[in-house]
Amino acid sequence: MLQKNKKQYQLRINTTDSICNSNELPNRRMSQIMEILSEASIDNLHSFLDIGMGQGQILKWLASKGKSCTGIGLEIDSYGKEIRQFQKEFGIKAIEGNAEHLSFADKSFGGVIMSHVLEHCMNTGAVLKEARRVLSDNGWLFVFVPP
């Protein structure tokens, strides 16, 4: 169930999620994240950074909507994707790096996404500070964490 309160969105996951098999949960989670992004006012946001891009599902979805997309992650080769092909096919920049020290100029992105990554960071304060630094003045920060 999605509840909208001004510019704040909260996702409540049904308790039936816990009885789904583990292969269904990531797909369901991605669907719910994309639903929230669809409900948000992202039409005027042209560039996105996905911190902890994983398999790049969110970035692919945003790229299909004409958004300029960049993803950052640790050990990108371990994601099981040919990153060069991924970049060529979808036009998404993928950069290996640390979220505590982003290599982007201030106010570089209209949207910053962190999906199920913040709970893995050693210094969440530094990561959030960096996310804010690279976010434009009227940008949106989307943070998704496990319930």
mmCIF file with all atom_site columns, N, CA and C in Angstrom, residues 34 36-46 48 61-62 65 67 140 142:
data_model
loop_
_atom_site.group_PDB
_atom_site.id
_atom_site.type_symbol
_atom_site.label_atom_id
_atom_site.label_alt_id
_atom_site.label_comp_id
_atom_site.label_asym_id
_atom_site.label_entity_id
_atom_site.label_seq_id
_atom_site.pdbx_PDB_ins_code
_atom_site.Cartn_x
_atom_site.Cartn_y
_atom_site.Cartn_z
_atom_site.occupancy
_atom_site.B_iso_or_equiv
_atom_site.pdbx_formal_charge
_atom_site.auth_seq_id
_atom_site.auth_comp_id
_atom_site.auth_asym_id
_atom_site.auth_atom_id
_atom_site.pdbx_PDB_model_num
ATOM 1  N N  . MET A 1 34  ? 9.523  1.230  -8.252  1.00 0.00 ? 34  MET A N  1
ATOM 2  C CA . MET A 1 34  ? 9.137  1.899  -9.496  1.00 0.00 ? 34  MET A CA 1
ATOM 3  C C  . MET A 1 34  ? 7.747  2.516  -9.385  1.00 0.00 ? 34  MET A C  1
ATOM 4  N N  . ILE A 1 36  ? 6.540  3.825  -6.616  1.00 0.00 ? 36  ILE A N  1
ATOM 5  C CA . ILE A 1 36  ? 6.755  5.054  -5.855  1.00 0.00 ? 36  ILE A CA 1
ATOM 6  C C  . ILE A 1 36  ? 7.359  6.132  -6.757  1.00 0.00 ? 36  ILE A C  1
ATOM 7  N N  . LEU A 1 37  ? 8.350  5.761  -7.548  1.00 0.00 ? 37  LEU A N  1
ATOM 8  C CA . LEU A 1 37  ? 8.961  6.734  -8.458  1.00 0.00 ? 37  LEU A CA 1
ATOM 9  C C  . LEU A 1 37  ? 7.943  7.251  -9.469  1.00 0.00 ? 37  LEU A C  1
ATOM 10 N N  . SER A 1 38  ? 7.034  6.394  -9.920  1.00 0.00 ? 38  SER A N  1
ATOM 11 C CA . SER A 1 38  ? 5.990  6.819  -10.854 1.00 0.00 ? 38  SER A CA 1
ATOM 12 C C  . SER A 1 38  ? 5.052  7.824  -10.204 1.00 0.00 ? 38  SER A C  1
ATOM 13 N N  . GLU A 1 39  ? 4.798  7.651  -8.912  1.00 0.00 ? 39  GLU A N  1
ATOM 14 C CA . GLU A 1 39  ? 3.905  8.557  -8.183  1.00 0.00 ? 39  GLU A CA 1
ATOM 15 C C  . GLU A 1 39  ? 4.581  9.890  -7.848  1.00 0.00 ? 39  GLU A C  1
ATOM 16 N N  . ALA A 1 40  ? 5.897  9.878  -7.768  1.00 0.00 ? 40  ALA A N  1
ATOM 17 C CA . ALA A 1 40  ? 6.639  11.102 -7.452  1.00 0.00 ? 40  ALA A CA 1
ATOM 18 C C  . ALA A 1 40  ? 6.691  11.999 -8.685  1.00 0.00 ? 40  ALA A C  1
ATOM 19 N N  . SER A 1 41  ? 6.961  13.250 -8.456  1.00 0.00 ? 41  SER A N  1
ATOM 20 C CA . SER A 1 41  ? 7.045  14.221 -9.552  1.00 0.00 ? 41  SER A CA 1
ATOM 21 C C  . SER A 1 41  ? 8.453  14.217 -10.129 1.00 0.00 ? 41  SER A C  1
ATOM 22 N N  . ILE A 1 42  ? 8.768  13.216 -10.946 1.00 0.00 ? 42  ILE A N  1
ATOM 23 C CA . ILE A 1 42  ? 10.122 13.130 -11.499 1.00 0.00 ? 42  ILE A CA 1
ATOM 24 C C  . ILE A 1 42  ? 10.207 13.627 -12.938 1.00 0.00 ? 42  ILE A C  1
ATOM 25 N N  . ASP A 1 43  ? 9.106  14.091 -13.487 1.00 0.00 ? 43  ASP A N  1
ATOM 26 C CA . ASP A 1 43  ? 9.120  14.552 -14.880 1.00 0.00 ? 43  ASP A CA 1
ATOM 27 C C  . ASP A 1 43  ? 10.140 15.659 -15.114 1.00 0.00 ? 43  ASP A C  1
ATOM 28 N N  . ASN A 1 44  ? 10.284 16.561 -14.126 1.00 0.00 ? 44  ASN A N  1
ATOM 29 C CA . ASN A 1 44  ? 11.219 17.678 -14.301 1.00 0.00 ? 44  ASN A CA 1
ATOM 30 C C  . ASN A 1 44  ? 12.637 17.333 -13.844 1.00 0.00 ? 44  ASN A C  1
ATOM 31 N N  . LEU A 1 45  ? 12.861 16.098 -13.399 1.00 0.00 ? 45  LEU A N  1
ATOM 32 C CA . LEU A 1 45  ? 14.201 15.654 -13.010 1.00 0.00 ? 45  LEU A CA 1
ATOM 33 C C  . LEU A 1 45  ? 14.825 14.952 -14.204 1.00 0.00 ? 45  LEU A C  1
ATOM 34 N N  . HIS A 1 46  ? 15.949 15.456 -14.665 1.00 0.00 ? 46  HIS A N  1
ATOM 35 C CA . HIS A 1 46  ? 16.534 14.928 -15.898 1.00 0.00 ? 46  HIS A CA 1
ATOM 36 C C  . HIS A 1 46  ? 17.698 13.984 -15.670 1.00 0.00 ? 46  HIS A C  1
ATOM 37 N N  . PHE A 1 48  ? 19.782 11.273 -12.887 1.00 0.00 ? 48  PHE A N  1
ATOM 38 C CA . PHE A 1 48  ? 19.677 10.471 -11.678 1.00 0.00 ? 48  PHE A CA 1
ATOM 39 C C  . PHE A 1 48  ? 20.989 9.781  -11.370 1.00 0.00 ? 48  PHE A C  1
ATOM 40 N N  . TRP A 1 61  ? 14.964 1.388  -15.989 1.00 0.00 ? 61  TRP A N  1
ATOM 41 C CA . TRP A 1 61  ? 13.597 1.897  -16.034 1.00 0.00 ? 61  TRP A CA 1
ATOM 42 C C  . TRP A 1 61  ? 13.605 3.411  -16.259 1.00 0.00 ? 61  TRP A C  1
ATOM 43 N N  . LEU A 1 62  ? 14.476 4.119  -15.531 1.00 0.00 ? 62  LEU A N  1
ATOM 44 C CA . LEU A 1 62  ? 14.571 5.572  -15.695 1.00 0.00 ? 62  LEU A CA 1
ATOM 45 C C  . LEU A 1 62  ? 15.106 5.947  -17.073 1.00 0.00 ? 62  LEU A C  1
ATOM 46 N N  . LYS A 1 65  ? 12.668 6.107  -19.755 1.00 0.00 ? 65  LYS A N  1
ATOM 47 C CA . LYS A 1 65  ? 11.838 7.304  -19.687 1.00 0.00 ? 65  LYS A CA 1
ATOM 48 C C  . LYS A 1 65  ? 12.607 8.546  -20.127 1.00 0.00 ? 65  LYS A C  1
ATOM 49 N N  . LYS A 1 67  ? 15.650 9.593  -19.090 1.00 0.00 ? 67  LYS A N  1
ATOM 50 C CA . LYS A 1 67  ? 16.466 10.229 -18.058 1.00 0.00 ? 67  LYS A CA 1
ATOM 51 C C  . LYS A 1 67  ? 17.939 9.904  -18.271 1.00 0.00 ? 67  LYS A C  1
ATOM 52 N N  . TRP A 1 140 ? 15.369 15.527 -5.639  1.00 0.00 ? 140 TRP A N  1
ATOM 53 C CA . TRP A 1 140 ? 14.704 14.567 -4.762  1.00 0.00 ? 140 TRP A CA 1
ATOM 54 C C  . TRP A 1 140 ? 15.685 13.480 -4.370  1.00 0.00 ? 140 TRP A C  1
ATOM 55 N N  . PHE A 1 142 ? 15.682 9.746  -2.864  1.00 0.00 ? 142 PHE A N  1
ATOM 56 C CA . PHE A 1 142 ? 14.838 8.586  -2.614  1.00 0.00 ? 142 PHE A CA 1
ATOM 57 C C  . PHE A 1 142 ? 15.657 7.550  -1.861  1.00 0.00 ? 142 PHE A C  1
#
